[in-house]
Short mmCIF file of C-alpha atoms in Angstrom, two decimals:
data_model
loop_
_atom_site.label_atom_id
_atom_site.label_comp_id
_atom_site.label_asym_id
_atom_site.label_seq_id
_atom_site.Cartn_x
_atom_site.Cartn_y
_atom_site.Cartn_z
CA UNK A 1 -29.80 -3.26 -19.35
CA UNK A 2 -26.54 -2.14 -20.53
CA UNK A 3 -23.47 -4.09 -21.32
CA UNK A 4 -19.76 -3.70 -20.67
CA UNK A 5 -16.72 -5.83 -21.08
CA UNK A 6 -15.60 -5.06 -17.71
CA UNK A 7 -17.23 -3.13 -14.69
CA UNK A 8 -14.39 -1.93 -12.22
CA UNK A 9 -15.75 -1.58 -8.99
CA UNK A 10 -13.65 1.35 -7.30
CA UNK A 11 -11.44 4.32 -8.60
CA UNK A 12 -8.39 3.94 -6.40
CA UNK A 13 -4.89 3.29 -7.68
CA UNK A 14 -5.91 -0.53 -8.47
CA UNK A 15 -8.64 0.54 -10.26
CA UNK A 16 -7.68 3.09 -12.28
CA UNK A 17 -4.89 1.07 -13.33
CA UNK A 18 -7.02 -1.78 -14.67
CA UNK A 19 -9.64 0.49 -15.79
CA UNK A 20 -7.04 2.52 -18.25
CA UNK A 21 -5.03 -0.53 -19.31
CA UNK A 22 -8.59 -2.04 -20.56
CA UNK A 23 -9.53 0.66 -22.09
CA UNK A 24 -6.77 1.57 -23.99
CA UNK A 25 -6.78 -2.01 -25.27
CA UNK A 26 -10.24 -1.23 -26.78
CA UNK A 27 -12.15 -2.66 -24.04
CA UNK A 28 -15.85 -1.39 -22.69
CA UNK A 29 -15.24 0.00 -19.56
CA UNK A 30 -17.25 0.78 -16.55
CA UNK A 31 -15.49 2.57 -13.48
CA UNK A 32 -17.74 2.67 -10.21
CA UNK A 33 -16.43 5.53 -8.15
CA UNK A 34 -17.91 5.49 -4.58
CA UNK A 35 -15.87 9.16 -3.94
CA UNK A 36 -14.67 7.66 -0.54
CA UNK A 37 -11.98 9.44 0.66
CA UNK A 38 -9.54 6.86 2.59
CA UNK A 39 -7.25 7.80 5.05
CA UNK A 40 -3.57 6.81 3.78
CA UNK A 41 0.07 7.97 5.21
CA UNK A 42 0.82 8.60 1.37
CA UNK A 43 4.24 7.07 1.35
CA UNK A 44 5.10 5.70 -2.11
CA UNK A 45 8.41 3.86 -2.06
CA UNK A 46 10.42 4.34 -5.69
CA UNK A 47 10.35 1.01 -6.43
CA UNK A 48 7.33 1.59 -7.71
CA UNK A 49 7.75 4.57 -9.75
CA UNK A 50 7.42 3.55 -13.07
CA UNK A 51 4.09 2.79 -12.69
CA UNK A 52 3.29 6.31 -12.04
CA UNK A 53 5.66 6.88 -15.39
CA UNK A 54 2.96 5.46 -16.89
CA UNK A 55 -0.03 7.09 -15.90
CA UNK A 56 1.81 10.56 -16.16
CA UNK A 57 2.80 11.86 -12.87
CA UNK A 58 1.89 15.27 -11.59
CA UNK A 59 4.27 17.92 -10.77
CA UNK A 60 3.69 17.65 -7.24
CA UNK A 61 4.54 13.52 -6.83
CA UNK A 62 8.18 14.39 -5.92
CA UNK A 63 7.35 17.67 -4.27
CA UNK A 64 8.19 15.46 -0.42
CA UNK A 65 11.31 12.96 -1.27
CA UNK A 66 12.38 11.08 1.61
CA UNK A 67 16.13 11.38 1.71
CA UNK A 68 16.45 10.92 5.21
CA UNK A 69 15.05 8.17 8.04
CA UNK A 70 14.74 8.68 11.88
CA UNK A 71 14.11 5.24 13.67
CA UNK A 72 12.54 6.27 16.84
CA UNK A 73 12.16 4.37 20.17
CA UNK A 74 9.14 5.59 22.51
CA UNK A 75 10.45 9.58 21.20
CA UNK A 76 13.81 9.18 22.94
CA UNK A 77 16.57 8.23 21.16
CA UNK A 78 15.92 8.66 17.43
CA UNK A 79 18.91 7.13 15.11
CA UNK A 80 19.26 9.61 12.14
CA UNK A 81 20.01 8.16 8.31
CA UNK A 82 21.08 10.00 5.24
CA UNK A 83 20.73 8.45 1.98
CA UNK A 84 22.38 9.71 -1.32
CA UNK A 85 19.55 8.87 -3.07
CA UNK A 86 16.03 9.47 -2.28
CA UNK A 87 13.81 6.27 -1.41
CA UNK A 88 10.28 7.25 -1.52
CA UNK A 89 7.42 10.14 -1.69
CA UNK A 90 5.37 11.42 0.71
CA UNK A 91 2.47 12.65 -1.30
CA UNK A 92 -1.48 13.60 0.02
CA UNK A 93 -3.55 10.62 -0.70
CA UNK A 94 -6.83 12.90 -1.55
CA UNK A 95 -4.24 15.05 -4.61
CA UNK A 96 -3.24 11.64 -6.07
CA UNK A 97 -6.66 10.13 -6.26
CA UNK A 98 -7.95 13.36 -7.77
CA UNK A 99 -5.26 13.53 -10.32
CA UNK A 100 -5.98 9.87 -11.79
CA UNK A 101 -9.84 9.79 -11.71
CA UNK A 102 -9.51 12.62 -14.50
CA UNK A 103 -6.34 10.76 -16.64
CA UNK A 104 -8.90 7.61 -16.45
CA UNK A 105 -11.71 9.74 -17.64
CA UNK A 106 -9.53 11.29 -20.52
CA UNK A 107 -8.21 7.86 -21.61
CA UNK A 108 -11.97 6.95 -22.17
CA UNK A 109 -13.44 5.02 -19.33
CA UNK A 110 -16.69 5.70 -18.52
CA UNK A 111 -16.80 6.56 -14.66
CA UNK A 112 -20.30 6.57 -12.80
CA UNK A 113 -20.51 8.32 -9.19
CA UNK A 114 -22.19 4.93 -7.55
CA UNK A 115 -20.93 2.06 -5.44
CA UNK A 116 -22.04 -1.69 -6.24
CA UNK A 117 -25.58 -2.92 -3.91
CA UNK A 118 -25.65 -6.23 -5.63
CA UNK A 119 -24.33 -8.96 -8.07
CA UNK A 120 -25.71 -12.06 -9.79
CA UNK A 121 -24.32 -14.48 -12.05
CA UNK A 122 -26.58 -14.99 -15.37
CA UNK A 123 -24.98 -17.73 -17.61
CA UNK A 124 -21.90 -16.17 -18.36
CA UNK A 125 -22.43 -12.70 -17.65
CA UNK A 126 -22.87 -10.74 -14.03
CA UNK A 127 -25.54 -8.40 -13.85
CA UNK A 128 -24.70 -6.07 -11.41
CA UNK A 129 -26.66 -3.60 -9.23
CA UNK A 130 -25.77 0.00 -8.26
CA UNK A 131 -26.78 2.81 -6.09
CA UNK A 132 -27.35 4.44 -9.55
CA UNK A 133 -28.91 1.42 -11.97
CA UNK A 134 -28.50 -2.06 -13.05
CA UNK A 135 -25.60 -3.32 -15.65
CA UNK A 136 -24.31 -6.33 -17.25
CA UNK A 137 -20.65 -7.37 -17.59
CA UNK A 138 -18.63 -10.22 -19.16
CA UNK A 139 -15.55 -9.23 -16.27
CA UNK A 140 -16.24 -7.44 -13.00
CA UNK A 141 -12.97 -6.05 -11.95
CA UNK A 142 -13.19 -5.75 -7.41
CA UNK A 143 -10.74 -2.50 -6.58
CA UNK A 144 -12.96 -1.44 -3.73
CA UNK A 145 -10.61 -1.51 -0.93
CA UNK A 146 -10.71 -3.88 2.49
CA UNK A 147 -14.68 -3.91 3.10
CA UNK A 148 -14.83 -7.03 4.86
CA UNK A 149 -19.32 -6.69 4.49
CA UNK A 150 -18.65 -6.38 0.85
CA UNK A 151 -16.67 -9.69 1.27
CA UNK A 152 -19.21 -11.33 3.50
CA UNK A 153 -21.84 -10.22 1.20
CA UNK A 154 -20.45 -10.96 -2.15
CA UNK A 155 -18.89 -14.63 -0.57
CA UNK A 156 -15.28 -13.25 -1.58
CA UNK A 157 -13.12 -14.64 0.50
CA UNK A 158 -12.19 -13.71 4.72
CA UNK A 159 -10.60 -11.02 6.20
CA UNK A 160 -6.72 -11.99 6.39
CA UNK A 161 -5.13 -12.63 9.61
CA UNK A 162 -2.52 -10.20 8.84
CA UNK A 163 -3.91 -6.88 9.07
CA UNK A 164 -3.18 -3.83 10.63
CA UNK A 165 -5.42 -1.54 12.41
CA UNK A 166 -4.06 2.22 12.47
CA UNK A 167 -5.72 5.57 13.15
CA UNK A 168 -4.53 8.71 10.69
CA UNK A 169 -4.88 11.94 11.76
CA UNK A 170 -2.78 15.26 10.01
CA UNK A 171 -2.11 18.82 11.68
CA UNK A 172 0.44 21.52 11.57
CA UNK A 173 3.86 20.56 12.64
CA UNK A 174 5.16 20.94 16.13
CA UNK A 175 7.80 23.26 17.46
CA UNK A 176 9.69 19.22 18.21
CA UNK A 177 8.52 18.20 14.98
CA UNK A 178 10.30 20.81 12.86
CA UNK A 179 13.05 20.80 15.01
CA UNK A 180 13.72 17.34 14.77
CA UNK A 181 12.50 16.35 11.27
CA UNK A 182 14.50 18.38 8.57
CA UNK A 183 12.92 18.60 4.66
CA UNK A 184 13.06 14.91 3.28
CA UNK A 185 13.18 13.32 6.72
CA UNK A 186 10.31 9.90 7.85
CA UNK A 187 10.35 9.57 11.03
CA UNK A 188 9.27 5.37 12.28
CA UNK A 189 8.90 4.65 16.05
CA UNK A 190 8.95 1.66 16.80
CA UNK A 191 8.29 1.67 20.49
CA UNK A 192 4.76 3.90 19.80
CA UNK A 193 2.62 0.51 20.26
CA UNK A 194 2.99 -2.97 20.53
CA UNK A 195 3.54 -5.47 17.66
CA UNK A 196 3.07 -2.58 15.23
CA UNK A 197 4.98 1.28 14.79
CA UNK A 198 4.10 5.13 14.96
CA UNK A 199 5.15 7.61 11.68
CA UNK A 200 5.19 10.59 11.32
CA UNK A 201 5.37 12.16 7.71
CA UNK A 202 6.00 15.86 7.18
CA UNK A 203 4.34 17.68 4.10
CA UNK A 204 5.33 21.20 4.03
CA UNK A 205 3.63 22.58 7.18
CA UNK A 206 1.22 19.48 7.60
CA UNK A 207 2.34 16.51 9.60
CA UNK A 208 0.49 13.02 8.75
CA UNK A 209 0.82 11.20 11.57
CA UNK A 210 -0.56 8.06 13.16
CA UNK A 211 -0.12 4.21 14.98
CA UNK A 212 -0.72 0.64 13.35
CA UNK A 213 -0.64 -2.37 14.65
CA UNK A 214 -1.61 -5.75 13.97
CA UNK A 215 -2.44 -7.38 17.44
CA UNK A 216 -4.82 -5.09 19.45
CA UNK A 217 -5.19 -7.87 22.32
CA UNK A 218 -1.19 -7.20 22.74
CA UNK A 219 -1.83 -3.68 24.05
CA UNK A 220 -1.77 -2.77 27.88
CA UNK A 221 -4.73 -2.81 29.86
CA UNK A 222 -6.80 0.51 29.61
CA UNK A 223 -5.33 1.00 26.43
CA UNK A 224 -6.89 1.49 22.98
CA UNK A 225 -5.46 2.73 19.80
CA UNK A 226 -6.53 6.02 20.65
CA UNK A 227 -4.86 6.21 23.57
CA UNK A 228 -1.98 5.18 21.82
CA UNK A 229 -2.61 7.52 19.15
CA UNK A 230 -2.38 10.59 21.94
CA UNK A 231 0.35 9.60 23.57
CA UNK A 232 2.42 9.11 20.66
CA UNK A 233 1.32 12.64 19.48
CA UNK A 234 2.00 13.95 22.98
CA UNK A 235 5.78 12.54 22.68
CA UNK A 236 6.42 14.75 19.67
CA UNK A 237 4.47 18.06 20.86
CA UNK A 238 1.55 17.66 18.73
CA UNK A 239 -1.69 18.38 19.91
CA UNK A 240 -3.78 15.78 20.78
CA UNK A 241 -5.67 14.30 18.15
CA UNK A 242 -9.76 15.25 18.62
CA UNK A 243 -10.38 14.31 14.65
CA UNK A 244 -8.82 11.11 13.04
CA UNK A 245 -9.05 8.06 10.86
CA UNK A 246 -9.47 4.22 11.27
CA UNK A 247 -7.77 2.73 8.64
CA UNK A 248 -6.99 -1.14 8.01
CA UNK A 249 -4.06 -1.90 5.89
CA UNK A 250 -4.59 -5.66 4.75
CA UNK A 251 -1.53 -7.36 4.15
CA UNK A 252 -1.23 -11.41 2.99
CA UNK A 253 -0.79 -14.35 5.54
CA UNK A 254 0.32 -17.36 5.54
CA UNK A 255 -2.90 -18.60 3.47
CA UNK A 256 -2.82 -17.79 -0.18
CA UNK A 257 -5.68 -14.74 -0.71
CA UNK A 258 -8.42 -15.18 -2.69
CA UNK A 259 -7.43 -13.37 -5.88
CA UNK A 260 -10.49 -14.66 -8.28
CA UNK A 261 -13.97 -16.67 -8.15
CA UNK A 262 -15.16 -16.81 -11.66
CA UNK A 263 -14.44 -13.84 -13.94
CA UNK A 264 -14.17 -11.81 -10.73
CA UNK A 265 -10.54 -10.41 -9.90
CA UNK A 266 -9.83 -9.04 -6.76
CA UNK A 267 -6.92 -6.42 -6.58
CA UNK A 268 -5.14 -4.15 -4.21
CA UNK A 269 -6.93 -4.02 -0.64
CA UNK A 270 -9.61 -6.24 -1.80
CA UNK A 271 -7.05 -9.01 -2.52
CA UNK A 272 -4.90 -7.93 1.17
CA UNK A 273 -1.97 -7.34 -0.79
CA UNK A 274 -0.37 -4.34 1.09
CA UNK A 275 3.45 -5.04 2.41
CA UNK A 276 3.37 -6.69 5.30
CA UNK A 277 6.65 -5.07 6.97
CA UNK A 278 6.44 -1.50 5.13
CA UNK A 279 2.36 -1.33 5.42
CA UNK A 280 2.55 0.24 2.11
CA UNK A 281 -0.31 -0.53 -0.30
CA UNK A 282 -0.62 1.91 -3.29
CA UNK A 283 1.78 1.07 -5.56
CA UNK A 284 1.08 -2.86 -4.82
CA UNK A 285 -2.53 -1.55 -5.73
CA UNK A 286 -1.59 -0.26 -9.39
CA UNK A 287 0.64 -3.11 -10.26
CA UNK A 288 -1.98 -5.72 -9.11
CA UNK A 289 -4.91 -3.38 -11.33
CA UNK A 290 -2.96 -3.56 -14.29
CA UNK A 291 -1.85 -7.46 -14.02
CA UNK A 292 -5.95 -7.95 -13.33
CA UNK A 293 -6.26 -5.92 -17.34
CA UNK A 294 -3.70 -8.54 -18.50
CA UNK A 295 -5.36 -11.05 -17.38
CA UNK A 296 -8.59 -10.28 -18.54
CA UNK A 297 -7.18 -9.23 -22.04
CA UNK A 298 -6.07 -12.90 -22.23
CA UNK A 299 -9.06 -14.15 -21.11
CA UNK A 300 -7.80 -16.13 -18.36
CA UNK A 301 -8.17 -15.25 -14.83
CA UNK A 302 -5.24 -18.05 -14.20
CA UNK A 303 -3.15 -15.65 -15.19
CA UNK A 304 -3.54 -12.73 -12.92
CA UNK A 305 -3.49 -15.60 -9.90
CA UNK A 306 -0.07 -16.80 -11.10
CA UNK A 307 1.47 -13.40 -11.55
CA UNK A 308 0.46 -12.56 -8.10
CA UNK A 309 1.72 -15.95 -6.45
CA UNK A 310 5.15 -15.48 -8.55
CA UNK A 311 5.57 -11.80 -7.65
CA UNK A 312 3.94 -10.22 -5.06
CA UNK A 313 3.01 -12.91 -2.87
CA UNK A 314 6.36 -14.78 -3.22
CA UNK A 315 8.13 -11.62 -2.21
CA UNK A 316 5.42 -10.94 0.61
CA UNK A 317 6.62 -14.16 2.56
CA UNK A 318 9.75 -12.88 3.14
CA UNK A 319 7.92 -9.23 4.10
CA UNK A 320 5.78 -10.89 6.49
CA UNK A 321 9.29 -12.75 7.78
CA UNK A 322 10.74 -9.48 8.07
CA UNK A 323 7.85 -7.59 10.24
CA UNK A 324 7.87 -10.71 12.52
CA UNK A 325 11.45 -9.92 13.77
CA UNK A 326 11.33 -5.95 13.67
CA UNK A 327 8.37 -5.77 15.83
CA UNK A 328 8.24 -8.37 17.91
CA UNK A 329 11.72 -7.48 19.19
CA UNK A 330 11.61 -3.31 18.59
CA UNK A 331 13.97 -3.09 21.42
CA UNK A 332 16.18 -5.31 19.74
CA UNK A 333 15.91 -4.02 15.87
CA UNK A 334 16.28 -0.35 17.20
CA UNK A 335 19.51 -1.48 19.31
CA UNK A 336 21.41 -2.40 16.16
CA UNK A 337 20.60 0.49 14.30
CA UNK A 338 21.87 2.62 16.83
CA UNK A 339 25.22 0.41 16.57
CA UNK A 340 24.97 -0.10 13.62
CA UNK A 341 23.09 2.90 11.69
CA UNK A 342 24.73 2.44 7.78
CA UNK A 343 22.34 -0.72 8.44
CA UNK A 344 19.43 1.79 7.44
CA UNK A 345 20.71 1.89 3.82
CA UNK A 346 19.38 -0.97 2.84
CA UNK A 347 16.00 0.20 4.05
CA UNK A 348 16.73 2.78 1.32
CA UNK A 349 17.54 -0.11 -1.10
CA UNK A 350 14.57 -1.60 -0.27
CA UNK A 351 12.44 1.50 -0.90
CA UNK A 352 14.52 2.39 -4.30
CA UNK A 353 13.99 -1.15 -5.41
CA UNK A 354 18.02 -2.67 -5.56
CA UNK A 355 16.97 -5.07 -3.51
CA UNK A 356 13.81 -6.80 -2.72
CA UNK A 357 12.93 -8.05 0.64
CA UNK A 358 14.01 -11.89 -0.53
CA UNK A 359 17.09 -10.83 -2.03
CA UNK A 360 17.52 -8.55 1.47
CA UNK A 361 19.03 -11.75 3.40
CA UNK A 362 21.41 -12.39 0.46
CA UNK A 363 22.33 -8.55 0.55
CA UNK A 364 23.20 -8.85 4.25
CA UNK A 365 25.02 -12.04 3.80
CA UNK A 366 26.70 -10.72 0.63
CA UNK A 367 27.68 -7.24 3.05
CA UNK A 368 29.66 -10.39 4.85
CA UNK A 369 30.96 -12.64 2.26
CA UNK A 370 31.57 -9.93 -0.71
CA UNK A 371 29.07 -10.56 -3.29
CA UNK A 372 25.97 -9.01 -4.27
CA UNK A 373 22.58 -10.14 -5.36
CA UNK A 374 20.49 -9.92 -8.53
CA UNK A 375 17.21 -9.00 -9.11
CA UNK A 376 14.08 -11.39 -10.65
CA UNK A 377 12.61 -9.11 -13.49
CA UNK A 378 11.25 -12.44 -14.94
CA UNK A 379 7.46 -12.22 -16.00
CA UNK A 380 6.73 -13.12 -12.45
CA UNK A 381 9.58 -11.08 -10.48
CA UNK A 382 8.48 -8.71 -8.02
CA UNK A 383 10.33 -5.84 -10.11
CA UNK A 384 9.40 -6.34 -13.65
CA UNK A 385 8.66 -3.84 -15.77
CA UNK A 386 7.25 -5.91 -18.78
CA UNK A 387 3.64 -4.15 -18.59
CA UNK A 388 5.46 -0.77 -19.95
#
């Protein structure tokens, strides 16, 4: 049976990021790459940018800026923001997956086309089963997204009781679309479902477009999230969906995740640490990949747990905070914007990382008082950029 330091179950931004940092520190690596294609709005804020810095980023990652936000209410009375500055990237979720798997490959992990059947722990090693043969590993590395079977089966941890259930669907852009969304602009409704928001991302002449929400036993009788899907499509001129994609974006609640059993580390979905309030989950993916390499480099999976509590789940409280008052009171949130639409900058603050969604209240506070506030780029600050 053959050995590795570390098997990395899954080829996504979490686990190419852990799989290249290991490697590159003269680790043994073993990628598992299922090929699953998931269905992602692509929005990567620029907060997490340097990450990409890292890994070398394609032409094509600023090709879509977002420059520009239009906070929607049921498609009727959208509140338009210009920023000086451009907050995030829309990019195609398929491109950017294709463009790491080779940079991993070139950096010298080993990548084999199989997903993992079956694990056992021997002693101190995991021998580990896969569609395409049987291996042995001192550090198995879990980047393989929100499969709550491969959680059941693998006794790693529940599904968190903060998760969003969306449907993605893309198309050409409507006559409305075009008209409405000019190059650079996102366009968030918040009135599209209940407890949850519709987008609509513009790439060129392709639209990504879809709902989420996280409570579907809040939505009206004879409703579904396709329903909601259509009618949200229908508000904006797009044709009505007839292909599209469940997707779950698992973000943290109130109960610390399950980051590690053993010399297992869970990262990115597997660990539900997408943003509660933004539902963004990539770049949360790569930074939690490459603090699982640290970890695992040291030799202590303590390590990667405390990171994440310091940073990402420490900053996630307040996220979760956050998406509690935005959509539970849409009406309300949308309301002050239109009053009050410079508000939206420090959305774009948010994205650009100047701010972090703790130090948010202080910003608003300081926007009263006169002061502003500093970021944590301690070891365990949200922010830091000590793994470059």
């Amino acid at each position: 049976m053959e050995e590795y330091d570390v098997i990395v179950a899954g080829l996504g931004p979490a686990g190419a990021g852990a799989a290249t940092e290991l490697t590159r520190a003269g680790a043994r690596v073993l990628a598992l790459d299922s090929g699953a294609k998931k269905p992602c709005g692509g929005c990567i804020s620029m907060r997490w940018s340097w990450l990409f810095d890292w890994f070398g980023k394609p032409k094509w990652f600023e090709d879509h800026q977002v420059n520009r936000l239009c906070l929607n209410w049921q498609g009727k009375i959208p509140v338009f923001w210009q920023t000086k500055k451009f907050g995030a990237v829309l990019v195609d979720r398929n491109l950017l997956d294709n463009h790491l798997v080779p940079k991993v490959k070139a950096g010298g992990v080993e990548i084999l086309n199989a997903r993992l059947k079956s694990l056992r722990q021997v002693k101190s090693k995991y021998q580990i089963r896969t569609t395409k043969g049987d291996f042995r590993c001192s550090w198995l590395v879990d980047a393989s997204g929100s499969s709550l079977a491969l959680k059941k089966k693998f006794n790693l941890g529940n599904a968190s009781s903060f998760t969003y259930k969306a449907l993605v669907c893309e198309t050409k852009a409507s006559k409305k679309v075009t008209e409405l969304l000019s190059r650079g602009t996102a366009l968030i409704d918040l009135g599209a479902i209940p407890l949850g928001y519709g987008w609509i991302f513009q790439r060129g002449e392709t639209v990504n477009f879809g709902v989420a929400t996280r409570r579907l036993d809040k939505l009206p009788p004879q409703k579904n999230l396709q329903t909601c899907l259509a009618a949200f499509a229908q508000s904006y001129g797009l044709e009505t969906p007839q292909r599209f994609r469940g997707a779950v974006i698992p973000c943290p609640d109130r109960k610390t995740p399950l980051l590690s059993r053993g010399n297992i580390l869970l990262t990115g979905d597997a660990a539900s640490l997408a943003d509660p309030f933004l539902g963004e989950g990539i770049g949360q993916a790569m930074l939690s990949g490459r603090l699982a390499a640290e970890a695992v480099l040291k030799g202590k999976a303590d390590y990667y747990k405390t990171s994440i509590k310091k940073g990402l789940l420490r900053e996630h409280a307040h996220a979760r905070m956050l998406a509690g008052l935005i959509y539970n009171l849409p009406a309300k949130a949308h309301g002050l914007a239109r009053r009050h639409p410079g508000s939206l900058e420090t959305g774009f603050k948010l994205l650009r990382g100047e701010i972090t969604h703790k130090t948010l209240w202080g910003h608003i506070l300081g926007k009263i008082l006169g002061f502003k506030p500093s970021l944590d780029r301690s070891p365990g600050g949200y922010y830091s950029k000590r793994l470059n």
